[in-house]
Coordinates of C-alpha atoms in Angstrom, one line a residue:
X16 CA -45.8 23.4 38.1
X17 CA -42.9 25.3 39.7
X18 CA -40.7 27.1 37.2
X19 CA -37.6 25.4 38.5
X20 CA -39.0 21.9 38.0
X21 CA -40.2 22.9 34.5
X22 CA -36.7 24.2 33.7
X23 CA -35.1 20.9 34.9
X24 CA -37.5 18.8 32.7
X25 CA -36.7 20.9 29.7
X26 CA -33.1 20.6 30.4
X27 CA -33.4 16.8 30.7
X28 CA -35.2 16.6 27.3
X29 CA -32.5 18.7 25.6
X30 CA -29.7 16.7 27.1
X31 CA -31.4 13.4 26.2
X32 CA -31.7 14.5 22.5
X33 CA -28.1 15.6 22.5
X34 CA -27.0 12.3 24.0
X35 CA -28.9 10.3 21.4
X36 CA -27.2 12.2 18.5
X37 CA -23.7 11.7 19.9
X38 CA -24.0 8.3 21.7
X39 CA -22.3 6.4 18.9
X40 CA -19.3 8.7 18.9
X41 CA -18.7 9.7 22.5
X42 CA -18.7 7.8 25.8
X43 CA -21.3 9.3 28.1
X44 CA -20.5 10.5 31.6
X45 CA -22.9 11.0 34.6
X46 CA -24.1 14.1 36.4
X47 CA -26.2 13.7 39.5
X48 CA -28.8 16.4 40.4
X49 CA -30.4 15.1 43.6
X50 CA -32.1 11.9 42.7
X51 CA -31.9 12.7 38.9
X52 CA -29.0 11.2 36.9
X53 CA -28.2 13.0 33.7
X54 CA -26.1 11.2 31.0
X55 CA -23.9 13.8 29.3
X56 CA -21.7 13.3 26.2
X57 CA -18.1 14.0 26.9
X58 CA -16.3 15.7 23.9
X59 CA -12.6 15.3 24.0
X60 CA -11.3 14.7 20.5
X61 CA -12.4 13.5 17.1
X62 CA -11.0 11.1 14.5
X63 CA -9.4 12.9 11.6
X64 CA -8.8 11.9 8.0
X65 CA -5.0 11.6 7.7
X66 CA -3.6 10.0 4.6
X67 CA -1.9 6.6 4.7
X68 CA -1.1 5.3 8.2
X69 CA -1.7 8.7 9.7
X70 CA -0.6 8.9 13.3
X71 CA 0.4 6.4 16.0
X72 CA 0.9 6.6 19.7
X73 CA 4.3 6.3 21.4
X74 CA 4.2 4.3 24.7
X75 CA 7.0 5.0 27.2
X76 CA 7.0 1.6 28.9
X77 CA 6.7 3.2 32.4
X78 CA 3.1 4.4 32.9
X79 CA 1.3 5.0 29.6
X80 CA -1.5 2.8 28.4
X81 CA -5.1 3.0 27.1
X82 CA -8.2 1.8 28.9
X83 CA -10.9 0.8 26.4
X84 CA -13.7 -0.1 28.8
X85 CA -15.0 -3.3 30.3
X86 CA -17.6 -4.2 27.6
X87 CA -17.0 -7.6 26.1
X88 CA -18.5 -6.5 22.8
X89 CA -20.0 -10.0 22.2
X90 CA -16.7 -11.8 22.4
X91 CA -17.1 -15.2 24.1
X92 CA -15.2 -18.1 22.3
X93 CA -13.7 -16.5 19.2
X94 CA -11.5 -13.4 18.8
X95 CA -8.8 -11.9 16.6
X96 CA -6.5 -9.1 17.8
X97 CA -4.4 -7.1 15.3
X98 CA -2.0 -4.2 15.6
X99 CA 1.0 -2.6 14.0
X100 CA 3.9 -2.3 16.4
X101 CA 7.5 -1.1 16.6
X102 CA 9.7 -1.8 19.6
X103 CA 13.3 -2.6 20.6
X104 CA 12.5 -3.8 24.2
X105 CA 13.2 -7.4 25.1
X106 CA 11.0 -7.3 28.2
X107 CA 7.6 -8.8 28.8
X108 CA 5.2 -6.3 27.3
X109 CA 1.5 -6.5 26.3
X110 CA 0.2 -5.2 23.1
X111 CA -3.6 -5.6 23.6
X112 CA -5.6 -7.6 26.1
X113 CA -8.8 -8.3 27.9
X114 CA -7.6 -10.6 30.6
X115 CA -7.9 -11.4 34.3
X116 CA -6.0 -13.9 36.4
X117 CA -7.3 -13.6 39.9
X118 CA -8.5 -16.0 42.7
X119 CA -12.1 -15.5 41.6
X120 CA -11.8 -15.1 37.8
X121 CA -9.5 -16.6 35.2
X122 CA -10.8 -15.5 31.8
X123 CA -9.8 -13.6 28.7
X124 CA -7.0 -13.2 26.1
X125 CA -3.8 -11.2 25.7
X126 CA -1.4 -10.5 22.8
X127 CA 2.0 -9.9 24.2
X128 CA 5.8 -9.9 23.5
X129 CA 8.4 -11.7 25.6
X130 CA 12.1 -11.6 24.8
X131 CA 11.2 -10.2 21.3
X132 CA 8.8 -13.1 20.4
X133 CA 5.1 -12.8 20.0
X134 CA 2.5 -14.9 21.9
X135 CA -1.3 -15.1 22.1
X136 CA -2.5 -16.5 25.4
X137 CA -5.7 -16.9 27.2
X138 CA -8.1 -19.0 29.3
X139 CA -10.5 -21.9 28.6
X140 CA -13.5 -22.9 30.6
X141 CA -12.4 -24.1 34.0
X142 CA -9.7 -21.4 34.2
X143 CA -7.0 -23.4 32.3
X144 CA -4.3 -21.2 30.8
X145 CA -3.4 -21.9 27.1
X146 CA -1.0 -20.4 24.6
X147 CA -0.3 -20.2 20.9
X148 CA 3.4 -20.7 21.5
X149 CA 6.1 -18.2 20.5
X150 CA 6.6 -16.7 17.0
X151 CA 9.7 -17.6 15.2
X152 CA 10.3 -14.0 14.1
X153 CA 11.6 -11.6 16.8
X154 CA 9.6 -8.4 16.5
X155 CA 11.8 -6.2 18.7
X156 CA 14.2 -5.3 15.9
X157 CA 13.1 -1.7 15.7
X158 CA 11.1 -2.2 12.5
X159 CA 7.4 -2.0 12.1
X160 CA 5.6 -5.3 12.2
X161 CA 2.0 -6.4 11.8
X162 CA 1.1 -8.8 14.6
X163 CA -2.1 -10.8 15.2
X164 CA -3.5 -13.4 17.6
X165 CA -6.4 -15.6 16.8
X166 CA -8.6 -17.8 19.0
X167 CA -11.0 -20.2 17.4
X168 CA -12.8 -22.2 20.2
X169 CA -9.8 -24.4 21.2
X170 CA -7.1 -23.3 18.7
X171 CA -4.8 -20.4 19.4
X172 CA -2.6 -18.9 16.6
X173 CA 0.0 -16.1 16.3
X174 CA 0.9 -14.3 13.1
X175 CA 3.7 -11.9 12.1
X176 CA 3.5 -9.8 9.0
X177 CA 0.7 -12.0 7.6
X178 CA 2.3 -15.4 8.2
X179 CA 1.1 -18.0 10.7
X180 CA 4.2 -18.6 12.9
X181 CA 2.8 -20.8 15.7
X182 CA -0.4 -22.5 16.8
X183 CA -1.7 -24.9 19.3
X184 CA -5.0 -26.8 19.7
X185 CA -6.4 -28.0 23.0
X186 CA -9.0 -30.7 22.7
X187 CA -12.0 -30.5 25.0
X188 CA -11.0 -27.1 26.2
X189 CA -13.1 -24.3 24.8
X190 CA -12.0 -20.7 25.2
X191 CA -13.6 -18.5 27.8
X192 CA -12.9 -15.0 26.7
X193 CA -15.6 -12.8 28.3
X194 CA -14.2 -11.1 31.4
X195 CA -14.9 -8.3 33.8
X196 CA -11.5 -6.8 33.1
X197 CA -11.1 -3.8 30.7
X198 CA -9.9 -4.1 27.2
X199 CA -6.5 -2.4 27.4
X200 CA -3.7 -1.4 25.0
X201 CA -0.1 -1.4 26.2
X202 CA -0.6 -2.9 29.6
X203 CA -1.9 -5.8 31.8
X204 CA -4.4 -3.5 33.4
X205 CA -5.4 -5.7 36.3
X206 CA -1.9 -5.5 37.7
X207 CA -0.7 -2.2 36.1
X208 CA 2.3 -4.1 34.7
X209 CA 3.9 -5.4 31.5
X210 CA 3.7 -1.9 30.0
X211 CA 4.6 -1.6 26.3
X212 CA 7.6 0.4 25.2
X213 CA 7.5 1.6 21.6
X214 CA 4.9 2.5 19.0
X215 CA 1.5 1.1 18.4
X216 CA -0.9 1.8 15.5
X217 CA -4.1 0.4 13.9
X218 CA -5.4 -1.8 16.8
X219 CA -8.4 -4.0 15.7
X220 CA -10.4 -6.5 17.7
X221 CA -12.8 -8.8 15.9
X222 CA -15.4 -11.1 17.5
X223 CA -14.5 -13.8 15.0
X224 CA -11.5 -15.9 14.1
X225 CA -9.9 -14.5 10.9
X226 CA -8.2 -16.8 8.5
X227 CA -4.6 -16.2 7.2
X228 CA -5.9 -14.9 3.9
X229 CA -8.3 -12.4 5.7
X230 CA -5.4 -11.1 7.8
X231 CA -3.3 -10.6 4.7
X232 CA -6.1 -8.9 2.8
X233 CA -6.6 -6.3 5.6
X234 CA -3.3 -5.7 7.2
X235 CA -2.0 -3.0 4.8
X236 CA -5.3 -1.1 4.3
X237 CA -7.8 0.7 6.3
X238 CA -11.1 -1.1 7.0
X239 CA -14.0 0.8 5.5
X240 CA -16.9 0.4 5.8
X241 CA -16.5 -1.3 9.2
X242 CA -18.2 -4.8 9.3
X243 CA -20.2 -5.9 12.3
X244 CA -17.6 -8.4 13.4
X245 CA -14.9 -5.6 13.8
X246 CA -16.1 -4.5 17.3
X247 CA -13.2 -2.3 18.3
X248 CA -11.0 -0.3 15.9
X249 CA -8.5 2.3 17.1
X250 CA -6.7 3.8 14.1
X251 CA -5.1 6.7 16.2
X252 CA -5.6 9.1 13.3
X253 CA -5.7 12.1 15.6
X254 CA -3.3 14.9 16.2
X255 CA -3.9 15.3 19.9
X256 CA -6.3 14.5 22.7
X257 CA -6.8 12.4 25.8
X258 CA -9.2 10.0 24.0
X259 CA -8.6 7.4 21.3
X260 CA -11.6 7.3 19.0
X261 CA -13.1 3.8 18.5
X262 CA -14.4 3.3 14.9
X263 CA -15.5 -0.2 15.6
X264 CA -19.1 -1.5 15.3
X265 CA -19.5 -1.6 19.1
X266 CA -17.5 1.5 20.0
X267 CA -16.1 2.5 23.3
X268 CA -13.6 5.4 23.1
X269 CA -10.3 4.6 24.8
X270 CA -9.1 6.7 27.7
X271 CA -5.4 7.7 27.4
X272 CA -3.5 7.3 30.7
X273 CA -0.4 9.5 31.4
X274 CA 0.1 10.5 27.7
X275 CA 0.9 14.0 26.6
X276 CA 0.3 15.4 23.1
X277 CA 3.9 14.7 22.1
X278 CA 2.8 11.0 22.0
X279 CA 0.8 11.6 18.8
X280 CA 3.3 11.2 16.1
X281 CA 3.4 10.2 12.4
X282 CA 3.1 6.5 12.0
X283 CA 5.5 4.3 10.0
X284 CA 3.0 1.4 9.6
X285 CA 2.4 0.2 6.1
X286 CA -1.2 1.2 5.6
X287 CA -3.1 2.4 2.5
X288 CA -6.7 2.5 1.2
X289 CA -6.4 -0.6 -1.0
X290 CA -3.9 -3.4 -1.2
X291 CA -2.9 -6.7 -2.8
X292 CA -0.4 -9.3 -1.8
X293 CA 1.7 -12.4 -2.6
X294 CA 3.2 -15.0 -0.2
X295 CA 5.3 -18.1 -0.9
X296 CA 8.8 -19.5 -0.9
X297 CA 9.7 -18.3 -4.4
X298 CA 8.0 -15.1 -5.7
X299 CA 10.4 -14.6 -8.6
X300 CA 7.7 -15.0 -11.3
X301 CA 5.0 -13.1 -9.3
X302 CA 3.7 -9.9 -10.7
X303 CA 1.7 -7.7 -8.3
X304 CA -0.4 -4.9 -9.8
X305 CA -2.6 -2.4 -8.1
X306 CA -4.6 0.6 -9.5
X307 CA -5.5 3.7 -7.5
X308 CA -8.8 5.5 -7.8
X309 CA -7.4 8.0 -10.4
X310 CA -6.2 5.3 -12.7
X311 CA -2.5 5.4 -11.8
X312 CA -1.1 1.9 -11.2
X313 CA 1.9 0.3 -9.6
X314 CA 3.6 -3.0 -10.4
X315 CA 6.0 -5.1 -8.3
X316 CA 8.1 -7.8 -10.1
X317 CA 11.5 -9.6 -9.7
X318 CA 11.0 -10.4 -6.0
X319 CA 14.0 -12.2 -4.6
X320 CA 13.8 -15.3 -2.5
X321 CA 15.1 -13.5 0.6
X322 CA 11.4 -12.5 1.2
X323 CA 8.4 -14.8 1.4
X324 CA 5.7 -12.1 1.5
X325 CA 5.1 -8.8 -0.2
X326 CA 2.3 -6.3 0.2
X327 CA 1.5 -3.5 -2.4
X328 CA -0.8 -0.8 -1.2
X329 CA -2.3 2.4 -2.6
X330 CA -3.2 5.7 -0.9
X331 CA -6.0 7.5 -2.7
X332 CA -5.1 11.0 -1.7
X333 CA -2.1 13.3 -1.4
X334 CA 0.3 12.7 1.5
X335 CA -0.2 14.6 4.7
X336 CA 3.4 15.9 4.4
X337 CA 4.2 16.9 0.9
X338 CA 7.8 17.0 -0.4
X339 CA 7.4 20.5 -1.8
X340 CA 4.0 22.3 -1.8
X341 CA 2.1 21.7 -5.0
X342 CA 4.4 19.0 -6.4
X343 CA 2.6 15.9 -4.9
X344 CA 0.5 13.6 -7.1
X345 CA -3.1 12.9 -6.2
X346 CA -2.2 9.3 -5.1
X347 CA 0.8 7.3 -3.9
X348 CA 1.8 3.7 -3.4
X349 CA 3.8 1.6 -0.9
X350 CA 5.5 -1.7 -0.7
X351 CA 6.1 -3.8 2.4
X352 CA 8.0 -7.1 2.5
X353 CA 8.8 -9.6 5.1
X354 CA 12.4 -9.5 6.2
X355 CA 14.8 -6.7 5.4
X356 CA 17.2 -8.2 2.8
X357 CA 14.8 -9.1 -0.1
X358 CA 14.6 -6.9 -3.2
X359 CA 12.0 -6.1 -5.9
X360 CA 11.5 -4.0 -8.9
X361 CA 8.9 -1.2 -8.7
X362 CA 7.1 0.3 -11.7
X363 CA 4.8 3.4 -11.5
X364 CA 2.4 3.9 -14.4
X365 CA 0.6 7.3 -14.3
X366 CA -2.7 7.2 -16.1
X367 CA -2.2 10.7 -17.5
X368 CA 1.3 9.9 -18.8
X369 CA 4.8 10.8 -17.6
X370 CA 5.7 14.3 -16.4
X371 CA 9.4 13.5 -16.1
X372 CA 11.8 10.8 -14.9
X373 CA 11.6 11.5 -11.2
X374 CA 9.9 9.6 -8.5
X375 CA 9.5 10.8 -4.9
X376 CA 10.4 8.0 -2.4
X377 CA 10.4 7.8 1.3
X378 CA 11.0 4.8 3.7
X379 CA 7.5 5.1 5.2
X380 CA 4.8 7.5 6.2
X381 CA 7.0 8.9 9.0
X382 CA 10.0 9.5 6.6
X383 CA 11.0 12.3 4.4
X384 CA 10.3 12.4 0.7
X385 CA 13.4 12.5 -1.6
X386 CA 13.8 12.5 -5.3
X387 CA 15.0 9.3 -7.1
X388 CA 15.9 9.1 -10.8
X389 CA 13.9 6.3 -12.4
X390 CA 14.3 4.5 -15.7
X391 CA 11.6 5.7 -18.0
X392 CA 9.8 3.3 -20.3
X393 CA 7.2 4.2 -22.9
X394 CA 4.5 4.8 -20.3
X395 CA 6.0 4.1 -16.9
X396 CA 8.9 4.8 -14.5
X397 CA 11.0 1.9 -13.3
X398 CA 13.1 1.5 -10.1
X399 CA 15.1 -1.7 -9.8
X400 CA 16.3 -3.7 -6.8
X401 CA 14.3 -1.8 -4.2
X402 CA 15.0 -3.2 -0.7
X403 CA 12.5 -4.2 2.1
X404 CA 9.9 -1.4 1.9
X405 CA 9.2 2.2 0.7
X406 CA 6.5 4.6 -0.5
X407 CA 6.5 6.0 -4.0
X408 CA 4.8 9.0 -5.8
X409 CA 5.2 10.6 -9.1
X410 CA 6.9 14.1 -8.9
X411 CA 4.1 16.4 -10.2
X412 CA 6.5 19.0 -11.5
X413 CA 5.2 21.4 -14.2
X414 CA 7.0 20.7 -17.5
X415 CA 9.3 23.5 -18.7
X416 CA 8.4 22.8 -22.3
X417 CA 5.0 22.5 -24.0
X418 CA 5.6 19.9 -26.7
X419 CA 2.9 19.9 -29.3
X420 CA 4.2 17.4 -31.9
X421 CA 6.9 14.7 -32.2
X422 CA 7.3 12.3 -35.1
X423 CA 9.9 10.1 -36.8
X424 CA 9.9 8.5 -40.3
X425 CA 12.3 6.6 -42.4
X426 CA 14.0 9.0 -44.9
X427 CA 16.3 6.4 -46.5
X428 CA 17.9 3.0 -46.1
X429 CA 20.3 4.4 -43.4
X430 CA 18.5 7.5 -42.1
X431 CA 15.6 8.4 -39.9
X432 CA 14.2 11.9 -39.8
X433 CA 12.8 13.2 -36.5
X434 CA 10.8 16.5 -36.1
X435 CA 9.2 18.1 -33.2
X436 CA 7.5 21.4 -32.2
X437 CA 7.0 23.4 -29.0
X438 CA 4.4 26.0 -28.2
X439 CA 6.4 27.6 -25.5
X440 CA 9.6 26.9 -23.5
X441 CA 10.8 28.0 -20.0
X442 CA 14.4 27.6 -19.0
X443 CA 14.9 25.0 -21.7
X444 CA 18.5 23.9 -22.2
X445 CA 18.4 21.3 -25.0
X446 CA 16.7 18.2 -26.5
X447 CA 18.6 14.9 -26.7
X448 CA 17.3 12.3 -29.2
X449 CA 17.6 8.7 -27.8
X450 CA 17.2 5.4 -29.6
X451 CA 16.3 1.9 -28.3
X452 CA 16.0 -1.3 -30.4
X453 CA 13.9 -3.0 -27.7
X454 CA 11.8 0.0 -26.5
X455 CA 13.6 0.0 -23.1
X456 CA 17.4 0.4 -23.4
X457 CA 17.8 3.9 -24.8
X458 CA 21.1 5.4 -25.9
X459 CA 21.7 9.1 -26.9
X460 CA 22.3 9.9 -30.5
X461 CA 22.8 13.7 -30.3
X462 CA 21.4 16.9 -28.9
X463 CA 19.7 20.1 -30.2
X464 CA 19.9 23.4 -28.3
X465 CA 16.6 24.7 -26.8
X466 CA 15.3 28.2 -26.8
X467 CA 15.8 29.0 -23.1
X468 CA 12.6 30.9 -22.3
X469 CA 10.2 31.7 -25.1
X470 CA 6.5 32.1 -25.5
X471 CA 6.6 31.6 -29.3
X472 CA 6.3 28.3 -31.2
X473 CA 9.5 26.6 -32.4
X474 CA 10.2 23.7 -34.8
X475 CA 13.2 21.3 -34.5
X476 CA 14.6 18.5 -36.6
X477 CA 17.3 15.8 -36.2
X478 CA 18.6 13.1 -38.5
X479 CA 19.6 9.7 -37.1
X480 CA 22.4 8.1 -39.2
X481 CA 23.2 5.3 -39.6
X482 CA 19.8 3.8 -38.7
X483 CA 19.0 0.8 -40.9
X484 CA 17.3 -1.3 -38.2
X485 CA 13.8 -1.0 -36.6
X486 CA 14.0 1.0 -33.4
X487 CA 12.1 3.2 -30.9
X488 CA 12.9 6.9 -30.5
X489 CA 12.2 9.5 -27.8
X490 CA 13.2 13.1 -26.7
X491 CA 14.8 13.9 -23.4
X492 CA 14.3 17.6 -22.7
X493 CA 16.7 19.1 -20.2
X494 CA 16.0 22.2 -18.2
X495 CA 18.7 24.7 -17.3
X496 CA 18.8 23.4 -13.7
X497 CA 19.2 19.8 -14.9
X498 CA 15.5 18.7 -14.6
X499 CA 14.7 16.1 -17.3
X500 CA 11.4 15.4 -19.1
X501 CA 10.6 12.7 -21.6
X502 CA 8.5 12.7 -24.8
X503 CA 6.2 9.9 -25.9
X504 CA 8.1 7.0 -27.7
X505 CA 7.7 6.6 -31.5
X506 CA 8.6 3.6 -33.6
X507 CA 10.3 3.4 -37.0
X508 CA 10.6 0.1 -39.0
X509 CA 13.7 -1.3 -40.6
X510 CA 14.8 -0.2 -44.0
X511 CA 13.8 -3.6 -45.6
X512 CA 10.4 -3.8 -43.9
X513 CA 7.7 -4.8 -46.4
X514 CA 4.0 -4.1 -45.9
X515 CA 1.9 -7.0 -44.5
X516 CA -1.6 -7.7 -43.5
X517 CA -1.9 -6.2 -40.0
X518 CA -2.3 -8.5 -37.0
X519 CA -4.4 -7.0 -34.3
X520 CA -3.0 -7.3 -30.7
X521 CA -5.1 -6.3 -27.7
X522 CA -3.6 -4.7 -25.6
X523 CA -0.3 -3.6 -26.9
X524 CA 1.8 -2.9 -24.7
X525 CA 0.7 -5.9 -22.7
X526 CA 1.8 -7.6 -19.5
X527 CA -0.3 -10.6 -18.3
X528 CA -1.7 -11.8 -21.6
X529 CA -2.5 -10.6 -25.1
X530 CA -5.6 -11.3 -27.2
X531 CA -5.8 -11.7 -31.0
X532 CA -9.5 -11.2 -31.5
X533 CA -9.6 -12.0 -35.2
X534 CA -8.2 -15.5 -34.8
X535 CA -10.0 -18.8 -34.2
X536 CA -9.0 -21.9 -32.1
X537 CA -7.0 -23.4 -35.0
X538 CA -4.4 -20.6 -35.0
X539 CA -0.9 -21.4 -33.8
X540 CA 1.2 -18.6 -32.1
X541 CA 4.9 -18.1 -31.7
X542 CA 6.6 -15.3 -29.7
X543 CA 10.2 -14.5 -30.7
X544 CA 12.6 -12.2 -28.9
X545 CA 14.9 -9.6 -30.4
X546 CA 17.6 -12.2 -30.9
X547 CA 15.3 -14.5 -32.9
X548 CA 14.8 -17.0 -30.0
X549 CA 11.4 -18.7 -29.6
X550 CA 10.3 -17.9 -26.0
X551 CA 6.6 -18.9 -26.0
X552 CA 4.1 -20.9 -28.1
X553 CA 0.4 -21.1 -28.0
X554 CA -2.9 -21.8 -29.8
X555 CA -6.1 -19.9 -30.3
X556 CA -6.8 -16.2 -29.7
X557 CA -5.1 -15.8 -26.3
X558 CA -1.5 -16.0 -25.3
X559 CA -0.3 -15.9 -21.7
X560 CA 2.7 -13.6 -21.1
X561 CA 3.3 -14.5 -17.4
X562 CA 7.0 -15.0 -16.8
X563 CA 8.1 -13.2 -20.0
X564 CA 10.8 -10.6 -19.5
X565 CA 9.7 -7.0 -20.4
X566 CA 10.9 -6.0 -23.9
X567 CA 10.1 -5.9 -27.6
X568 CA 9.0 -9.2 -29.2
X569 CA 7.6 -10.4 -32.6
X570 CA 4.4 -12.4 -32.4
X571 CA 3.6 -14.6 -35.4
X572 CA 0.2 -16.2 -36.0
X573 CA -0.4 -18.9 -38.5
X574 CA -3.8 -20.3 -39.6
X575 CA -4.5 -23.1 -42.1
X576 CA -4.7 -21.9 -45.7
X577 CA -3.4 -18.4 -45.0
X578 CA 0.1 -16.8 -44.9
X579 CA 1.6 -16.3 -41.5
X580 CA 1.2 -12.8 -40.1
X581 CA 3.4 -10.9 -37.6
X582 CA 3.2 -7.9 -35.3
X583 CA 5.5 -6.3 -32.8
X584 CA 4.4 -6.7 -29.2
X585 CA 5.8 -4.7 -26.3
X586 CA 5.7 -6.6 -23.0
X587 CA 5.8 -4.6 -19.8

């Protein structure tokens, strides 16, 4: 065999092996050597792990769009198209489509915006054009919106921020979605018109009709692992490149047309790694809670009626852009609500305890972190009346003082003695003793000077007078530059408290419910607030706390033939 022919055969074998190993990630190109066609992998860019919503692409509305190939990916009569978008244009602009309206072929689907309203249109068998109708919400307000279009045989629907806003059913007209035209983002590709002006992120195409609950469950979190029905998935988590990586189950990388690297920018979409949600006309009694991988958790409450939907999401890694190097927590959280006038309370509960009273906040992933003073509770940080949306992270600032002990005891009918010790101090200005009858509303009683900077142990004491009533106590340590840190909270009973048989409460503090494991079904329960008012009754060994305002309560349990027993319960 001639050496040249042998060389060509070996080359073909090597290239074939390379193509097999990369076929799933890279779209092959062709090279022709005489009558031999070689399929070569084209390496242009790769998906990267960016935290939160990562990056997005900016479309100029003139000539930029993405060609995602002509494969139908198994889509015939059902499809769901999702994306996060931001625009101010009132023109006719297409978000994502696989659509053709020609003399010989009328098939496909397209999600588009006209005069600020969202539509999902397409064709049925016989080339009949159908539409979901317009969304009630105008999405060209310059804010990020999640948009979705769903086709289920003969029903067409359009969603904005997780809410079905319009739909239409066409009897006897089944969708005809497979077309020879390319899947395109930001353009009607067959005519090179209706170009999108604004930002697009997290484009997903499913070969199934998602329900409203499925859309809500996925809209604020990355999809991983990718299910078979998610056939195209462009997250745009790249920093540069001329190719948009497709992470779907039937991938075809998208070819960027007329973009430059400046188009890859931080995204402001509301996306995390896990999420939970609540929708409805009145969410005032709703309590959303979500835990991150490290055990930190976030809670959203007191949602006003100006919003009918709230999403809470968690990002299980540090942000790509830290506020100050080394001060970011390992996780952070975000809240996204429909509309821009509703408010909510946000509570951050670090699993390892509080490192101070400061929370980092930013409007979204594309914003700048700033410090916000929070209201500290025994084991959480509270921000009240937050508006619309934001992202939140505990400020991981090293404490200036190493506190080794803190205790309080009743020293007399009117006095409480507090003592604490430090192992070392750095730039410590003073300690303020605070008192709260309910465990939340703390007031200062007095201050003790700190040691500045010292590597030796120091002991401190403070006497609270007059202090005849039961109360909670804590220390507020102030650094020389004004930074504050908070001690654990301790409780001291009233002067006339008498010993009683302990009543076991699990957990305590509690939020959704509290268990009394030693009680039977015959027990009667009464929950009393700090003013002596009865706020909740129940029977048995479980008491629901839903709708109870956070604070300190007395829980009394009575069983036949036994004296009533009480215990203090802290509701968070």
